[in-house]
Every structure is written in C-alpha cells, then in structure tokens.
Short mmCIF file of C-alpha atoms (C1' of nucleotides) in Angstrom, two decimals:
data_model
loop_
_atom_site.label_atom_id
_atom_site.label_comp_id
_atom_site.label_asym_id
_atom_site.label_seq_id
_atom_site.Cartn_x
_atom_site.Cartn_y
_atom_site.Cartn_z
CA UNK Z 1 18.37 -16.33 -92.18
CA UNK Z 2 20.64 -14.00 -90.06
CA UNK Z 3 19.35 -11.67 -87.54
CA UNK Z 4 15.48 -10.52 -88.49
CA UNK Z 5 15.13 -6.63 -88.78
CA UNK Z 6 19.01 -6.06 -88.32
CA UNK Z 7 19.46 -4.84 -91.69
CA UNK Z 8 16.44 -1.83 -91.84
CA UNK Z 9 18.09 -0.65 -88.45
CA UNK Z 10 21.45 -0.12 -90.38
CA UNK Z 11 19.59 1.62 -93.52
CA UNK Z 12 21.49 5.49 -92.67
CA UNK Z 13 24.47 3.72 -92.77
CA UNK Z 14 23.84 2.07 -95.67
CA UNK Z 15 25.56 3.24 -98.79
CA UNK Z 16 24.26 2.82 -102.19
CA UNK Z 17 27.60 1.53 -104.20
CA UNK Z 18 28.29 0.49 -107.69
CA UNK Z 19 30.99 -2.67 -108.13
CA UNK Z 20 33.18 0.22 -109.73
CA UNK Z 21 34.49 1.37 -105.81
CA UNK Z 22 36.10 -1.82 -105.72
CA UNK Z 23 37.98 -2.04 -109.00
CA UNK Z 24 41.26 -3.80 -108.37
CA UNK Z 25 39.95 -5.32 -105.15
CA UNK Z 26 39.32 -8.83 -104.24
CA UNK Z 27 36.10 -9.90 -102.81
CA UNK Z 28 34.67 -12.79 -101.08
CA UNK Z 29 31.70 -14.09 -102.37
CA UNK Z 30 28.72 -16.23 -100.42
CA UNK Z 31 28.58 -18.76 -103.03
CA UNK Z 32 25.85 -20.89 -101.52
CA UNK Z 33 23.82 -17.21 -102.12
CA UNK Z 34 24.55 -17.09 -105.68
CA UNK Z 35 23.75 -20.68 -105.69
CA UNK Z 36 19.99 -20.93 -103.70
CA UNK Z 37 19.09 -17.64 -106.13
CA UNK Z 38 20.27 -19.27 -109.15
CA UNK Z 39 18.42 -22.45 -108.64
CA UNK Z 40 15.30 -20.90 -108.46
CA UNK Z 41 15.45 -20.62 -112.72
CA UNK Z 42 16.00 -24.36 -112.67
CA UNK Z 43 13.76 -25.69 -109.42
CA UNK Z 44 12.21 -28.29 -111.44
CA UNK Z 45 15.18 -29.93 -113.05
CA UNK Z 46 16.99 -30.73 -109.74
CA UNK Z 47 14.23 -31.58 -107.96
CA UNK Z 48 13.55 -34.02 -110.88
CA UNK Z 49 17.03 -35.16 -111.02
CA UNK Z 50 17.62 -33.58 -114.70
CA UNK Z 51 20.28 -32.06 -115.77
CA UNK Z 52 20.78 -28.08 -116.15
CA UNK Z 53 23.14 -25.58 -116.81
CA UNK Z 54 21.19 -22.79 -115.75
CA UNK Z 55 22.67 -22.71 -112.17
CA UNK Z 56 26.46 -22.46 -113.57
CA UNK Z 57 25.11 -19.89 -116.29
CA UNK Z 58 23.95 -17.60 -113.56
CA UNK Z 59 27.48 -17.50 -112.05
CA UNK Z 60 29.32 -17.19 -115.48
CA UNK Z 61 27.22 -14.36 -116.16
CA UNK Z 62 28.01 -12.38 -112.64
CA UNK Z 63 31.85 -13.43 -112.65
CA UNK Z 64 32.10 -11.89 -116.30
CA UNK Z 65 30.14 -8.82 -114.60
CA UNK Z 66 33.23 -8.69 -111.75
CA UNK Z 67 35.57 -9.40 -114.82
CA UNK Z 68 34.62 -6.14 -116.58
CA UNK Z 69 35.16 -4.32 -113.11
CA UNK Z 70 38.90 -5.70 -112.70
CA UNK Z 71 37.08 -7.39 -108.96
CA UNK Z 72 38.90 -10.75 -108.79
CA UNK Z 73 36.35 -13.03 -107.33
CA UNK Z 74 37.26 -15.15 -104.08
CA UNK Z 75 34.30 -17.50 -104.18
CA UNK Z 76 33.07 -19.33 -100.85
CA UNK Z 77 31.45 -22.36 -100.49
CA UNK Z 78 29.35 -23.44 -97.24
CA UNK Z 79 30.71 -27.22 -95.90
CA UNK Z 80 29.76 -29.72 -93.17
CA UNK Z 81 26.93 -28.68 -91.20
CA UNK Z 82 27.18 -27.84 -87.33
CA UNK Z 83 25.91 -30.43 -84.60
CA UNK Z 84 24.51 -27.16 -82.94
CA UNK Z 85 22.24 -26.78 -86.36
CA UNK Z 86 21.36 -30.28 -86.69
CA UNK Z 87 17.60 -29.70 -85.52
CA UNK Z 88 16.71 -27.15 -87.86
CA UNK Z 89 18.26 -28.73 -90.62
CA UNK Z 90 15.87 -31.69 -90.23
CA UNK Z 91 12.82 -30.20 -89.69
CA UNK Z 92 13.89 -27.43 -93.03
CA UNK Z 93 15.06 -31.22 -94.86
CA UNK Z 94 11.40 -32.18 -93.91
CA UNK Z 95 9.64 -29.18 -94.96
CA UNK Z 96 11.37 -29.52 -99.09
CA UNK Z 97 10.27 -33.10 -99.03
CA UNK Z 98 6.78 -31.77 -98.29
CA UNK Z 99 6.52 -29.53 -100.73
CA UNK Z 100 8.18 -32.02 -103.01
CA UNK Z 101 5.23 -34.15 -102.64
CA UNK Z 102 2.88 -31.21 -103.18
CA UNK Z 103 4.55 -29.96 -106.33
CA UNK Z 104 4.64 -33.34 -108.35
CA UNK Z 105 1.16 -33.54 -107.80
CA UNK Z 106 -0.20 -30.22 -109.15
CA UNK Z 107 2.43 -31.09 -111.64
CA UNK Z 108 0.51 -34.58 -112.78
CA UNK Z 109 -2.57 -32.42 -112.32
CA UNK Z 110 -1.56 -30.21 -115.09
CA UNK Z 111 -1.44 -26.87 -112.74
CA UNK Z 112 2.31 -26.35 -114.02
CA UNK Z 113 2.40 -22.84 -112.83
CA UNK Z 114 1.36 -23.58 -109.01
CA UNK Z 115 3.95 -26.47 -109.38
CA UNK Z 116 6.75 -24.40 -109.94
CA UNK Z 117 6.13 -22.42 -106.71
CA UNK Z 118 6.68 -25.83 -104.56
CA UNK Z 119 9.11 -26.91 -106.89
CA UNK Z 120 11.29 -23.61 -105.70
CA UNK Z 121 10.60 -24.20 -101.84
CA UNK Z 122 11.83 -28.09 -102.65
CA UNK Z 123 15.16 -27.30 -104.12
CA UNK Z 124 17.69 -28.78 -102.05
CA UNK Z 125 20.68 -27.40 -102.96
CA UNK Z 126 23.72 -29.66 -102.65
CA UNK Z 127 27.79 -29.75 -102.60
CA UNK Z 128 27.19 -31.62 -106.16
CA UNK Z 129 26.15 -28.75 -107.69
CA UNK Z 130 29.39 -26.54 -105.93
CA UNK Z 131 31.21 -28.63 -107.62
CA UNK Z 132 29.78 -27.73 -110.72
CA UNK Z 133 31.13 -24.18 -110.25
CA UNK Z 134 34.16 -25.43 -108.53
CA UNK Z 135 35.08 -27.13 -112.15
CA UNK Z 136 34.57 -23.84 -113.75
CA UNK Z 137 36.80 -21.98 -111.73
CA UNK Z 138 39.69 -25.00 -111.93
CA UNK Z 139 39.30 -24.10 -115.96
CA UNK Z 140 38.87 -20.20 -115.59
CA UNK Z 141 41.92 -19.87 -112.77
CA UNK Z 142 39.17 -18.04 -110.55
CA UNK Z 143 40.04 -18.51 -106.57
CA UNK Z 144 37.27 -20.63 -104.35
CA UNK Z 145 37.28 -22.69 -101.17
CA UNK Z 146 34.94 -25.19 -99.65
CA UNK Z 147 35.02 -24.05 -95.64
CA UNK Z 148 35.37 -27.04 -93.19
CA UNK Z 149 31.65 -25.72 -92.29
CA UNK Z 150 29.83 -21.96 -92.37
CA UNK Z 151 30.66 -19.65 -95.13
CA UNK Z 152 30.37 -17.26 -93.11
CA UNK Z 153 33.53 -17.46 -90.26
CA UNK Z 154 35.23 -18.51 -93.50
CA UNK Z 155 34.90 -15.38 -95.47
CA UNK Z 156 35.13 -13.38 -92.31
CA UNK Z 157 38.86 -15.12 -91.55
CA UNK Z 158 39.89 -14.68 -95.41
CA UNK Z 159 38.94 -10.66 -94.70
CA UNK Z 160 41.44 -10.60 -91.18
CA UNK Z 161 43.62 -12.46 -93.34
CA UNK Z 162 43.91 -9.63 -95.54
CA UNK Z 163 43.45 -12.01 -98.46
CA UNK Z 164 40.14 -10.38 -99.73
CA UNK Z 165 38.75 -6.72 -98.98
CA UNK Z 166 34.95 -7.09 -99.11
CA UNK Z 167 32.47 -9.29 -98.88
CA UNK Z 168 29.22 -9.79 -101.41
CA UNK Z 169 26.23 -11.74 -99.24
CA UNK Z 170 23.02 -11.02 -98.01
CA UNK Z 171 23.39 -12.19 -94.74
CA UNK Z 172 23.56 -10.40 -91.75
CA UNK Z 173 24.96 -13.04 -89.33
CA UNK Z 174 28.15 -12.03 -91.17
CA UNK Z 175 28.56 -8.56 -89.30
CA UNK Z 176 28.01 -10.39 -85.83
CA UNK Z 177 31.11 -12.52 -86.79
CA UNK Z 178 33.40 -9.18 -87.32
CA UNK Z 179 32.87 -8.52 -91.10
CA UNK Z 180 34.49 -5.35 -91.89
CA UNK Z 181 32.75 -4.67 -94.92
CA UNK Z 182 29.40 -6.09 -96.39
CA UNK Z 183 28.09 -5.74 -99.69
CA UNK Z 184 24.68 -6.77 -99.99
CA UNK Z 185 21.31 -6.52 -102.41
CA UNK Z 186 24.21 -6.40 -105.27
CA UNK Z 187 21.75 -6.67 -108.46
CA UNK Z 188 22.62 -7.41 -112.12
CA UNK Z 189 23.80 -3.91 -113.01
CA UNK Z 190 26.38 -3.96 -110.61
CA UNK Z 191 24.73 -1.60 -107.43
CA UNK Z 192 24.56 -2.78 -104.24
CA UNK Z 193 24.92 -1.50 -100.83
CA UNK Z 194 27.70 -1.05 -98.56
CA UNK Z 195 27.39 -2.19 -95.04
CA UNK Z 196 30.53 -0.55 -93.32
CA UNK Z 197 31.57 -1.46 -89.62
CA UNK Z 198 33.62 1.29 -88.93
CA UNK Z 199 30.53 3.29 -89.77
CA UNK Z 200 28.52 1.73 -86.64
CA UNK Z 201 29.38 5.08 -84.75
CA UNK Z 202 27.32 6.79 -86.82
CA UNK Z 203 24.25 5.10 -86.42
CA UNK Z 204 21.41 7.09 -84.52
CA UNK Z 205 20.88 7.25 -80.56
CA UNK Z 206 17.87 4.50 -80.63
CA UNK Z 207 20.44 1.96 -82.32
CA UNK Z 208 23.86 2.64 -81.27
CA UNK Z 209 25.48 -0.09 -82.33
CA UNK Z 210 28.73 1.41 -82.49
CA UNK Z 211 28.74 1.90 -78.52
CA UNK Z 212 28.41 -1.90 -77.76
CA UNK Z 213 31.57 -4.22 -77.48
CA UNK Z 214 31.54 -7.50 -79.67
CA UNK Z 215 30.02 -9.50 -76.70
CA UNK Z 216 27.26 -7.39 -76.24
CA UNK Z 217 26.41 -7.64 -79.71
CA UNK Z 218 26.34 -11.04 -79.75
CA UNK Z 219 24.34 -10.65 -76.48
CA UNK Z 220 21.81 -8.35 -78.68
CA UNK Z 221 21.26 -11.24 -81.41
CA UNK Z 222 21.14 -14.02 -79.57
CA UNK Z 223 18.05 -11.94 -77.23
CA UNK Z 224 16.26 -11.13 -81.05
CA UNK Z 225 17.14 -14.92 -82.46
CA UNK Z 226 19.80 -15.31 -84.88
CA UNK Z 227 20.94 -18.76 -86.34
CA UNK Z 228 21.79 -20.56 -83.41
CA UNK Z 229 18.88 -19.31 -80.95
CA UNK Z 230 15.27 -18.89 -81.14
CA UNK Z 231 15.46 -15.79 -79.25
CA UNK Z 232 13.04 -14.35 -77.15
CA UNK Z 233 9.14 -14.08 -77.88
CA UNK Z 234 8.42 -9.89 -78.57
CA UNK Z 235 11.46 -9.07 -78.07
CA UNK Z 236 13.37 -7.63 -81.60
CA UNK Z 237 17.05 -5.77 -82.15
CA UNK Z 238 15.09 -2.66 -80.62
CA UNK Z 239 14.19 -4.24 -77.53
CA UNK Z 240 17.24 -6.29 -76.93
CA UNK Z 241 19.54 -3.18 -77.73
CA UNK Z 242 17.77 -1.62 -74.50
CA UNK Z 243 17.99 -4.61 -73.06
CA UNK Z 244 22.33 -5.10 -73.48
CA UNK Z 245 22.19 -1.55 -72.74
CA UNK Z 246 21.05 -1.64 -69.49
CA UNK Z 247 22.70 -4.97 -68.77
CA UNK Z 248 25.76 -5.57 -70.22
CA UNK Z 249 26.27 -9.09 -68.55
CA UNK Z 250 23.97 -12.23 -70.12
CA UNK Z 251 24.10 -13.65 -66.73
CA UNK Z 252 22.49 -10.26 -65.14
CA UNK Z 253 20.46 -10.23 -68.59
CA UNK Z 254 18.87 -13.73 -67.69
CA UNK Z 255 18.30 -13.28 -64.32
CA UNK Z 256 16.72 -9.99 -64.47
CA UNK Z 257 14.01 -11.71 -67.47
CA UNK Z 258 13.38 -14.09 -65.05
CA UNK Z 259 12.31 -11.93 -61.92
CA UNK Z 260 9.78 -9.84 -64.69
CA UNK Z 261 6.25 -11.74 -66.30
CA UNK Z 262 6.91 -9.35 -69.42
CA UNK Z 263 9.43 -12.07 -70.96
CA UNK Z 264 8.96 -15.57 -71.13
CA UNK Z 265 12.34 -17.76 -71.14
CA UNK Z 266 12.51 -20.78 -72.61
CA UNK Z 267 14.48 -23.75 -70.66
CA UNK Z 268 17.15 -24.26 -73.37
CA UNK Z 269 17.88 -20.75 -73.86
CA UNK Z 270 20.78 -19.95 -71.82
CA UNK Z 271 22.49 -23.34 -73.71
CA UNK Z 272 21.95 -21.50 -77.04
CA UNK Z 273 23.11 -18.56 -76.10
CA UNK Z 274 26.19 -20.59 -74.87
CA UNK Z 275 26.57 -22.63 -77.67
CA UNK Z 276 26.24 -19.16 -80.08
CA UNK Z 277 28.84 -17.66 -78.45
CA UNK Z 278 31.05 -20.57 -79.14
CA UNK Z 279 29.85 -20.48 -82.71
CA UNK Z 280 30.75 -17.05 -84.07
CA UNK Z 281 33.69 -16.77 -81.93
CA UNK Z 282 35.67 -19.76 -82.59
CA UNK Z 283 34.14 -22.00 -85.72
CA UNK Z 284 36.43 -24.01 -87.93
CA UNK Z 285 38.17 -22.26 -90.87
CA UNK Z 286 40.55 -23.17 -93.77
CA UNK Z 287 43.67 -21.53 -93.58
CA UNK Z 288 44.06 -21.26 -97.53
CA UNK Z 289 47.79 -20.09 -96.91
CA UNK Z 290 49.31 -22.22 -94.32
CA UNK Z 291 46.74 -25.16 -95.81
CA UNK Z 292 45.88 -25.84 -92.59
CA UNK Z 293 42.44 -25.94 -90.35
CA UNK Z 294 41.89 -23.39 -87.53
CA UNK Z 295 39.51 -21.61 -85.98
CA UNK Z 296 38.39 -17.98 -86.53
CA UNK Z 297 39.88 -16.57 -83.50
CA UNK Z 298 41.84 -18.42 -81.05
CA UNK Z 299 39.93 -20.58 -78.62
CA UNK Z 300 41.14 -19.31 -74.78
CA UNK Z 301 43.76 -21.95 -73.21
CA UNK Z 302 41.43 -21.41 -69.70
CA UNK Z 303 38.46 -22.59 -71.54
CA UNK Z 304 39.31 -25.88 -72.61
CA UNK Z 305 40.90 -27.17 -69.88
CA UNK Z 306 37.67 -29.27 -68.77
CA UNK Z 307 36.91 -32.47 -70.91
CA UNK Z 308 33.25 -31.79 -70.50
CA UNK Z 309 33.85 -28.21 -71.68
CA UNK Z 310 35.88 -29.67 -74.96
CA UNK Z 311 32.97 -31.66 -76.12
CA UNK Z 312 30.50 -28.76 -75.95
CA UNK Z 313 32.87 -26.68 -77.80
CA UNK Z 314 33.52 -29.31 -80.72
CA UNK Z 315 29.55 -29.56 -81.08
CA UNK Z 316 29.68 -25.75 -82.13
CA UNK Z 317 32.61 -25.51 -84.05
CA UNK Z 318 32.44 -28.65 -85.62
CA UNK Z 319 34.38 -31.79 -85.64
CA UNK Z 320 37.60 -32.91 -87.45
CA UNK Z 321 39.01 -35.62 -88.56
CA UNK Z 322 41.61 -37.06 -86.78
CA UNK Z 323 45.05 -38.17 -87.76
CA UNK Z 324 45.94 -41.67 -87.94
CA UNK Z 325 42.58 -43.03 -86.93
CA UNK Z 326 40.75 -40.97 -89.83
CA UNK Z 327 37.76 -41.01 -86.49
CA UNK Z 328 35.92 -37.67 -86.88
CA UNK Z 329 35.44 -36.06 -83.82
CA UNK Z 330 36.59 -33.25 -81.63
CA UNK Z 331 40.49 -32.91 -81.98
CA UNK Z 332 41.65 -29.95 -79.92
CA UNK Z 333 45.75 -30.00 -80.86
CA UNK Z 334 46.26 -29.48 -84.00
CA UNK Z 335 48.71 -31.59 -84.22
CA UNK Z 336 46.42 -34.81 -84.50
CA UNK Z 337 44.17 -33.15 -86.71
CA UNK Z 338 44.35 -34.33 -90.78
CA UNK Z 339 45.59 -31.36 -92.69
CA UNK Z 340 45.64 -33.26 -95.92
CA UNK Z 341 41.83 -34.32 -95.43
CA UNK Z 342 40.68 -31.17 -94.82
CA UNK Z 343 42.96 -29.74 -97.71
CA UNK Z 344 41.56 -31.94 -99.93
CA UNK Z 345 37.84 -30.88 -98.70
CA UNK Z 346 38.73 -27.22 -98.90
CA UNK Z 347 39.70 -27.42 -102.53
CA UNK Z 348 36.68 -29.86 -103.45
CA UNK Z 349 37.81 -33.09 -104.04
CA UNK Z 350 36.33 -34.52 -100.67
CA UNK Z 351 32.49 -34.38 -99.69
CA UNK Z 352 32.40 -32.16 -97.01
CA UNK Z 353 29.55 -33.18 -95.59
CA UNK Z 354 31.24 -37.08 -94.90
CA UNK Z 355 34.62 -35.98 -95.11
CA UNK Z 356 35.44 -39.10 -97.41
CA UNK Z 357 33.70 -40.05 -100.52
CA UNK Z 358 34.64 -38.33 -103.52
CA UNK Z 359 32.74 -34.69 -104.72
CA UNK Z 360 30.86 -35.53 -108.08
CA UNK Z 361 29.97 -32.79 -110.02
CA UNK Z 362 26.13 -32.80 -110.18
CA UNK Z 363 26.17 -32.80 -114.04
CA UNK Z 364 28.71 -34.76 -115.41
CA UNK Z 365 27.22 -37.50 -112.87
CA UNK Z 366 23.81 -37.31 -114.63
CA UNK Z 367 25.26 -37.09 -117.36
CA UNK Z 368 27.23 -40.88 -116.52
CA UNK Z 369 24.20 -42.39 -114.96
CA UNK Z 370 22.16 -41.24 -118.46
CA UNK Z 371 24.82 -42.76 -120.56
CA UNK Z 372 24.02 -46.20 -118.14
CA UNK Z 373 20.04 -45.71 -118.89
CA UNK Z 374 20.39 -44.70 -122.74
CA UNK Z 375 21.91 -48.35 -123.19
CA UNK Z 376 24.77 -47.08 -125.56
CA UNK Z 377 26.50 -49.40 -127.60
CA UNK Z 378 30.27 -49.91 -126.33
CA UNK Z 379 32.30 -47.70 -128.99
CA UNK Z 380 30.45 -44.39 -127.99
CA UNK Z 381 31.08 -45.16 -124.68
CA UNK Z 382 34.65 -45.57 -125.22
CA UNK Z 383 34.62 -42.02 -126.91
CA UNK Z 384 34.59 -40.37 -122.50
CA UNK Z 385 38.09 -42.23 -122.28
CA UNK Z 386 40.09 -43.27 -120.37
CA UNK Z 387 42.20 -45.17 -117.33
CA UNK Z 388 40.14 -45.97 -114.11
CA UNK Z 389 42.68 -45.38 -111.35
CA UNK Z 390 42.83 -45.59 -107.56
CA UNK Z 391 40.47 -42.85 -105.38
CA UNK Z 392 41.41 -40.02 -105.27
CA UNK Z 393 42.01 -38.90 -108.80
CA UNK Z 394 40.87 -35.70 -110.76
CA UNK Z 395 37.68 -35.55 -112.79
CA UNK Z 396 37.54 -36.91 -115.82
CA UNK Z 397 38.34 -40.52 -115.02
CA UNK Z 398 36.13 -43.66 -114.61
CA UNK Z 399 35.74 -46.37 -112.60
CA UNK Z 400 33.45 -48.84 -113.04
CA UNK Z 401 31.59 -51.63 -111.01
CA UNK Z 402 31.03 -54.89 -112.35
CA UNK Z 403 29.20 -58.01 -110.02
CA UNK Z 404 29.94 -55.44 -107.04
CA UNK Z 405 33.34 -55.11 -107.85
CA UNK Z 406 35.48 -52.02 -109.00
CA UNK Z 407 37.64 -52.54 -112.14
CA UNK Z 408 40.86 -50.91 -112.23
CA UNK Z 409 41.93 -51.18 -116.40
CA UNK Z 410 41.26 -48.74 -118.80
CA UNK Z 411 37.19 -48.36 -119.17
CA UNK Z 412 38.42 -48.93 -123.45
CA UNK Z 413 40.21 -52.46 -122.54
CA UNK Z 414 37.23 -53.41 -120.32
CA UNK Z 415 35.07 -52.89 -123.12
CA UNK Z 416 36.54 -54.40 -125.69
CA UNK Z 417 37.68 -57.30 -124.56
CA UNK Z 418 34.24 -58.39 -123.55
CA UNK Z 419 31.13 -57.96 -124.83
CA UNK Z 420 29.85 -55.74 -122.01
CA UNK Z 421 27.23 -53.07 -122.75
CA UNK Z 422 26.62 -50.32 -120.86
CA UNK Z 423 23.78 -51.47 -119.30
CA UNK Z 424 26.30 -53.99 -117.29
CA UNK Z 425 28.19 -51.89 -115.28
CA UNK Z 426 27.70 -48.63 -113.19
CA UNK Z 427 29.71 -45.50 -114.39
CA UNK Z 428 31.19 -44.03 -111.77
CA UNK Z 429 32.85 -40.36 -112.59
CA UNK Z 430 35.97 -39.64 -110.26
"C1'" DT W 1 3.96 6.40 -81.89
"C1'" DT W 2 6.96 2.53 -81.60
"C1'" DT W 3 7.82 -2.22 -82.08
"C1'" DT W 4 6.80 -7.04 -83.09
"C1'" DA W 5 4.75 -10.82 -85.54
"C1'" DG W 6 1.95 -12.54 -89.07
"C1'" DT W 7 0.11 -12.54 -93.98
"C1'" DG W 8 0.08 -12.61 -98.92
"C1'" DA W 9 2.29 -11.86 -103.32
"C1'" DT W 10 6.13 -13.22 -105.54
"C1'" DA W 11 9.70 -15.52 -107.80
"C1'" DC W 12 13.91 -17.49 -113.09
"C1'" DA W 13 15.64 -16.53 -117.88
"C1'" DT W 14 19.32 -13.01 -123.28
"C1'" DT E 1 23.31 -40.33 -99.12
"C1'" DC E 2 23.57 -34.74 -99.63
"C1'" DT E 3 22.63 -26.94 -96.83
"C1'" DC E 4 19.77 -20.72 -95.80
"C1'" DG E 5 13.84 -16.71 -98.90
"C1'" DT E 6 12.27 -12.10 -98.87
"C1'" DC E 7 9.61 -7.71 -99.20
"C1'" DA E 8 5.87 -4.67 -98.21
"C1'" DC E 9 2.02 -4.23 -95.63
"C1'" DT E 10 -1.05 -4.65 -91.52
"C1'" DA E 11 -2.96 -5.81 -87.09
"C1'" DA E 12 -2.14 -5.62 -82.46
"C1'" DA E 13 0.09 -4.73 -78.34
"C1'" DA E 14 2.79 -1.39 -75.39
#
DNA sequence: TTTTAGTGATACAT
DNA sequence: TCTCGTCACTAAAA
C-alpha cells in the first residue's frame, strides 16, 4: 500500500506526537485502517461466517481513547472501487480465496496455530462490517462518511474543507493527494507521529521534497509505483527524485528512459501514469455540507471537452449514477448526477459498492440468518418486532420472503395468523 | 557507500 | 454478491 520507502525518507521530519497536541481538534480517521487491523483478532470468525464483536470493540476502545483527549473523531469509510484498480483487486480477491483454502485445511488437520496465519491473509473485509461501526456512531452521535470511492481524496477534501484538522492513517498515498497533516503509527497509548507538509522544506538535500511542485511529485511516485502504477523495475523514491529533478516533464521523463538500456519501460506505463494523474487529482468526493458529489479539485473545462477524453477520466474517478435513468456511468454535469443516491451511500444506507441494495450490518444479519437456522418457535421470533415496510427504511425492521415473495404486514401478524415457523421464510434485516 | 528487491518472522485480545 | 500488511534484515548491484 502507498508509495514503498516514502515514509523512512521523511523520518527527520517526522515528529514523535502524543494525541494530547490535538485536544479540541477534529480528525479524520482511515476507518478501513482501523478496520483491516482490528480484524486480524477475529480472522477466523469472518472468514467462517460467525459472528464477532471483536472488530467494533477495537474501535470503541480507540474512540473512548480520542474521547479522553477532547479529539472529536471524523471517521472515513473507503466505497466503490475504481475501474483503474479493478485488476489488482482480482488477482488480491484471488490470493484470500487461496489462502482460504489453505487455512481450513490445516484447520481440519488440527494445526490451529498455522491456520490462523492464513486465516488473517483471508480476511476480506467488507462494507457489512462498516456498517457495524456506522450503527455505533448513529447511537454515540460520532461523525462518519462512506466516500463515493477512496478514503483517501475523501479525507483529503474534508481537510481543504476545513471540516477536520488532521488526519490518523498509515498510508502514504495520502500526502501525494495534498494532505496537510498525517498522523501515522498512532499506537494504543496515544503516540504517533506527525507527518507535516509544510515541513517538506526541511527535508535534507538527497530528498528535497519540498523543492518539487505537486506534479512532479506525482511524477516521483508514479516512477517508484504507487497504487495506480507498477512503477519502474530498480528504480525507488531515491532514484526517481533524481530522475523529476533533472526532468521535470513526464513526457521528457519517458523519452529520455527510452533512449538509455539502464531502465526498462513497460508498454502500459505511460497509460498509468495518465490514468494516476487523473486519480489523485480529480477522484469523486462527498461534499458532507452541500450533500452533494464532487470531485477533489476541479476537473479543467479544456480537458473534457473530447468524448474519448470523458470516458478515460470517469474510469479513474469513478462512475455515478445518473439521474432519472438510475444508469451508472460517467456523468460529467452535475446536474444529471443523483445527489440523493449518493447521499444515501455517503451516510450508509446504500451499498456502495452496487449503489442500490440496502447496507446490512454484518452482525445483526448473522444474527437474522441464525435465528432462520436455530428453527425458533414463532413467539420468540416475534420478540425482534416489528412492521416490514417499503426499501429504504432504517435498521431495525424486517421484511420477509415467503414462496419468493416479500410480505409487507407486520412480521407479528404474519406469524400469527399462520402457522409459519421460522424455518419458512427468509429474515431479511432492513 | 548507496539503493533496491527479496526473505522470514510476525501477528489479536483487558 | 462484497476492499489495502509490515518491519527488520540481507544480498546484490551500481
């Protein structure tokens, strides 16, 4: 993840902090962080599909740890996911179900301590389980959002914004989108350190960093491989500083790498290096005060002039859904985009990764679908409640599906006036 | 020396 | 039907 060997470059910039500077503040957090380190105490039961509480205890225990600072946590949720990534997202989705298949074996083997290992690389760590945390913060009044896609734009736009004044992740990629200040490694005592932009000038003559202009450190990342490129074989932040140094044009970059036989260019690089620059610069973001999409700076009038150059774009910043229609694709006015949709992802009701089913809370759905195996008699049932009522609706109601079929009475009526069990319908929670 | 890429150990929890 | 590992160490190349 992010940019390799970005962060030891920045280490005499790098100031060791305790959560007290902040007191008062509000910060962004990278909740899909919290999440991926909190499921590693629980890899087994949501890889077996059993439910935990480990994940949200993790997050209870860090919030109350803001709490006691006075930090007022803004917490972030990653979204859709990004045409652009859609190749390494498969092969990673491949990689989990491999070690999936390796884990349950040593598990039925009896090696229970080797199993965990594979367990942890199989986790696959879903908008289900944001949900879980997103339900705790309804009932706590803490603030969240689901971005339209990347965390990261998001909690960069929420910092221009003014809306938060830090941000706590471990990802680099988040300075390369204009993060003003980073807080990383933050461990349970409440130290962490400070990544600072405006303290880039500082940084010693082999890395200046603070002498390059935001293209040419998006040049720099893309040469070294960041998120979006595979970046260029020997060739780390050292070498591609010298590199953007020398030439601060990609196009003079390229061609000059081309003429040597020290660097060996791949044929799809100069596309991802386009398609990054797209990425950082202009990816979809949730206005949380206007309630509206937008992107994290504007996009150029110039450069969207061409169809051909629209559709590119929409592949990197990801695609909307569209007004009227309710056709996801590439909307460029905003006009015909669906606010409400998007509003309604943004505050976790809607799946963000579809854009329309409803977002179940990973536990109270096990929780439903155990209620269906346990075969329960139809008065403990009855004891969850309540009125089954049109999508969308807040948690807490039912619906239920009978012969295909979704009843619309109260789940208690449907129950009593026939002598349905359980076992007959499918519990849906909405 | 400097820089890059690969390897192995390692993981959570009150 | 559904989203991210990382650190310290070492060999090897420049």
């Amino acid at each position: 993840m992010g940019i390799p060997g970005l962060l030891p470059q920045l280490k005499t910039i790098q100031k060791q902090v305790t959560l007290k500077k902040y007191m008062h503040q509000t910060l962004a957090i990278d909740g899909y962080g919290w999440l991926h380190r909190a499921s590693c105490a629980c890899a087994f039961e949501l890889v077996m599909d059993k439910p935990t509480n480990k994940y949200l205890q993790f997050f209870i225990r860090r919030l109350q740890l803001l709490k006691r600072m006075n930090i007022k946590p803004y917490i972030v949720f990653d979204g859709g996911s990004l045409f652009v990534k859609s190749q390494t997202e498969t092969r990673r989705k491949k990689k989990r179900l491999e070690n999936k298949i390796i884990a349950k074996k040593l598990w039925l083997a009896g090696d229970r301590y080797n199993a965990m290992e594979y367990f942890q690389k199989s986790v696959d760590v879903t908008p289900e389980m944001a949900k879980c945390i997103i339900d705790y913060c309804k009932t706590h009044s803490i603030l969240y959002i689901v971005a339209p896609f990347e965390a990261d734009p998001q909690m960069v736009y929420l910092e221009k914004m003014g809306l938060i004044q830090g941000i706590i992740s471990e990802d680099s990629d988040l300075l390369v989108f204009g993060c003003k200040t980073l807080i990383t490694k933050l461990n349970d005592q409440g130290e962490a350190l400070e990544i600072s932009k405006d303290d880039f000038s500082a940084l010693p003559k082999n890395f200046p960093l603070g002498e390059l202009t935001e293209q040419q450190f998006r040049n720099l990342v893309c040469l070294a491989g960041c998120d979006y490129t595979s970046g260029i074989w020997k060739v780390g932040v050292i070498t591609a500083m010298k590199i953007v140094k020398q030439y601060s044009e990609m196009d003079d970059i390229l061609t000059q790498i081309k003429q040597t036989e020290k660097f060996r260019l791949s044929k799809t690089f100069r596309k991802e290096v386009e398609f990054a620059n797209y990425a950082f610069q202009y990816q979809r973001v949730f206005c949380p005060v206007a309630n509206r999409i937008t992107t994290l700076n504007n996009i150029p009038g110039p450069l969207i002039n061409s169809h051909a150059e629209k559709i590119k774009i929409m592949g990197c910043i990801g695609s909307v859904v569209e007004k009227g229609s309710g056709i996801r694709k590439g909307v460029i006015d905003t006009k015909n985009i669906d606010h409400k949709v998007h509003e309604m992802i943004a505050k976790g009701e809607l799946n963000p990764m579809d854009m329309t089913s409803i977002l179940l809370n990973r536990e109270k759905k096990i929780r439903t679908r155990n209620l269906y195996k346990l075969d329960l008699p139809v008065g403990e049932f009855d004891s969850l409640n309540n009125k089954a009522k049109q999508l969308p609706v807040d948690a807490h109601h039912i619906m239920f599906k009978r012969d295909g079929s979704f009843g619309n009475k109260s789940a208690s009526s449907f129950f009593l006036n026939s002598s349905t069990t359980v076992t007959d319908v499918v519990p849906y929670i909405v």
